[in-house]
Coordinates of C-alpha atoms in Angstrom, one line a residue:
X11 CA 0.0 -0.1 0.2
X12 CA 2.7 2.5 0.4
X13 CA 4.3 1.9 -2.8
X14 CA 1.2 3.3 -4.2
X15 CA 1.1 6.0 -1.9
X16 CA 4.7 6.7 -2.8
X17 CA 3.4 7.2 -6.5
X18 CA 1.1 9.2 -5.7
X19 CA 3.9 11.3 -3.0
X20 CA 5.4 11.8 -6.3
X21 CA 3.3 12.7 -8.6
X22 CA 1.7 15.5 -6.4
X23 CA 5.4 16.3 -5.4
X24 CA 6.5 17.3 -8.9
X25 CA 3.3 19.3 -9.7
X26 CA 4.2 23.1 -11.0
X27 CA 7.1 22.2 -9.9
X28 CA 9.4 21.6 -12.8
X29 CA 12.5 21.7 -11.1
X30 CA 11.3 19.0 -8.0
X31 CA 12.9 16.0 -8.7
X32 CA 9.2 14.4 -6.7
X33 CA 11.1 13.3 -3.5
X34 CA 10.1 16.4 -1.8
X35 CA 7.1 18.0 -1.0
X36 CA 6.1 21.4 -0.9
X37 CA 3.0 22.4 1.9
X38 CA 0.8 24.2 -1.3
X39 CA 1.9 20.4 -2.9
X40 CA 0.6 18.8 0.1
X41 CA -2.7 20.6 0.3
X42 CA -3.6 19.8 -2.8
X43 CA -3.1 15.9 -2.3
X44 CA -5.2 16.4 0.2
X45 CA -7.9 17.6 -1.3
X46 CA -7.5 15.7 -4.7
X47 CA -7.6 12.8 -2.8
X48 CA -10.8 13.5 0.0
X49 CA -8.3 14.1 2.8
X50 CA -9.5 16.7 3.1
X51 CA -13.0 16.6 3.6
X52 CA -13.6 20.4 5.5
X53 CA -15.3 18.8 8.8
X54 CA -13.0 16.4 10.4
X55 CA -10.4 17.8 8.3
X56 CA -9.9 21.1 7.3
X57 CA -7.2 23.3 5.8
X58 CA -5.8 24.9 9.1
X59 CA -5.4 20.8 9.9
X60 CA -3.1 20.1 7.1
X61 CA -0.9 22.8 7.7
X62 CA -0.6 22.4 11.3
X63 CA 0.5 18.5 10.3
X64 CA 3.0 19.4 8.2
X65 CA 4.4 21.8 10.2
X66 CA 4.9 19.2 12.7
X67 CA 6.5 16.6 10.5
X68 CA 8.7 19.1 8.4
X69 CA 12.4 19.6 9.8
X70 CA 12.8 22.9 11.7
X71 CA 14.1 25.1 9.4
X72 CA 12.7 23.2 6.2
X73 CA 9.8 24.4 3.5
X74 CA 9.7 20.9 2.1
X75 CA 8.8 17.3 3.3
X76 CA 10.3 13.9 2.7
X77 CA 8.6 10.6 1.8
X78 CA 9.1 9.1 5.2
X79 CA 7.8 12.6 6.7
X80 CA 5.1 12.3 4.1
X81 CA 4.0 9.1 6.0
X82 CA 3.9 10.3 9.7
X83 CA 2.0 13.3 8.3
X84 CA -0.5 11.1 6.7
X85 CA -0.7 8.3 9.6
X86 CA -1.5 11.7 12.0
X87 CA -4.5 12.7 9.7
X88 CA -5.9 9.0 9.1
X89 CA -6.7 9.0 12.5
X90 CA -8.3 12.3 12.4
X91 CA -10.0 11.4 9.5
X92 CA -11.4 8.1 10.4
X93 CA -11.7 8.4 14.7
X94 CA -13.5 5.3 14.7
X95 CA -11.1 3.2 12.9
X96 CA -8.0 1.8 15.2
X97 CA -4.6 3.3 13.8
X98 CA -3.8 1.2 10.8
X99 CA -7.3 0.4 9.4
X100 CA -7.1 4.5 9.5
X101 CA -4.1 4.5 7.6
X102 CA -5.2 1.9 5.1
X103 CA -8.0 3.8 4.3
X104 CA -6.5 7.0 4.1
X105 CA -4.2 5.2 1.3
X106 CA -7.4 3.7 -0.3
X107 CA -8.2 7.7 -0.6
X108 CA -4.7 8.0 -2.4
X109 CA -4.9 4.9 -4.7
X110 CA -4.1 6.2 -8.3
X111 CA -5.1 9.9 -8.0
X112 CA -3.3 12.6 -10.0
X113 CA -3.3 16.0 -9.5
X114 CA -6.6 17.7 -10.6
X115 CA -6.4 20.6 -13.1
X116 CA -10.3 21.2 -13.0
X117 CA -11.4 24.8 -12.8
X118 CA -7.9 26.1 -13.8
X119 CA -7.9 28.6 -16.2
X120 CA -5.0 27.9 -19.3
X121 CA -3.2 31.3 -20.0
X122 CA -4.1 32.3 -23.8
X123 CA -0.8 32.1 -26.0
X124 CA 1.2 35.3 -26.1
X125 CA 0.3 37.0 -29.0
X126 CA -3.4 35.7 -29.3
X127 CA -5.6 38.9 -28.8
X128 CA -9.2 38.0 -27.0
X129 CA -11.2 40.7 -28.4
X130 CA -11.6 40.3 -32.0
X131 CA -14.7 42.2 -32.4
X132 CA -13.7 46.2 -31.8
X133 CA -17.5 47.2 -32.4
X134 CA -18.4 45.3 -29.3
X135 CA -15.1 47.4 -27.7
X136 CA -15.7 50.2 -25.2
X137 CA -13.8 53.3 -25.2
X138 CA -12.5 54.4 -22.4
X139 CA -11.0 58.4 -21.3
X140 CA -10.2 57.7 -18.3
X141 CA -13.0 56.4 -16.7
X142 CA -15.9 57.9 -18.9
X143 CA -17.1 56.6 -22.0
X144 CA -16.3 58.4 -25.2
X145 CA -20.8 58.8 -25.7
X146 CA -20.7 59.9 -22.3
X147 CA -18.1 63.1 -23.4
X148 CA -19.8 64.1 -26.6
X149 CA -22.0 66.2 -26.0
X150 CA -25.7 66.1 -27.9
X151 CA -25.8 68.4 -31.1
X152 CA -28.5 70.4 -29.9
X153 CA -30.6 73.0 -32.4
X154 CA -28.2 76.1 -31.4
X155 CA -24.6 74.0 -31.7
X156 CA -23.1 73.7 -35.1
X157 CA -20.7 71.1 -36.4
X158 CA -18.2 73.5 -36.7
X159 CA -18.5 75.0 -33.5
X160 CA -15.7 74.3 -30.7
X161 CA -16.7 71.9 -28.2
X162 CA -15.0 71.7 -24.9
X163 CA -15.0 68.4 -23.2
X164 CA -14.8 68.1 -19.6
X165 CA -11.2 67.2 -18.0
X166 CA -11.4 63.7 -16.6
X167 CA -10.5 64.2 -13.0
X168 CA -7.2 64.1 -11.3
X169 CA -6.1 60.4 -10.3
X170 CA -5.7 62.2 -6.7
X171 CA -8.4 63.9 -6.4
X172 CA -11.4 63.0 -4.3
X173 CA -15.3 64.0 -5.7
X174 CA -17.8 64.5 -2.9
X175 CA -21.1 62.7 -3.6

């Protein structure tokens, strides 16, 4: 069972860390593993519990944990997650939750490719000057105004000034 946990540990340890060898895991990826595998349920095991256990098992000045420290953390979280089971059964249940799991990428927004312009219809674009639209700045043509008469546009407020309502 621990070898399957080792594979899951490695998959999560390298997730988002291009320079990681997969032998150590940071707190962010540890929390992600606990959440994605269902160890963190939000009731018996919360994100705070996960952070506390991570801090408890890691070395004093370290930012990552080894697989051995990870196993210690799983023992602690298992007892909290499965209170009605004995420690060995609880740990086995946690390892079952981890079996074959990969880091989830659902809900993650992909970045647009460089050079790709997302606004393709310029007629729908809203042109802004300061925080006013061009339509707001263009006075309506009145019968007394002529097309050739100069129009003075109000200046946008100074960024540091405050306007009272």
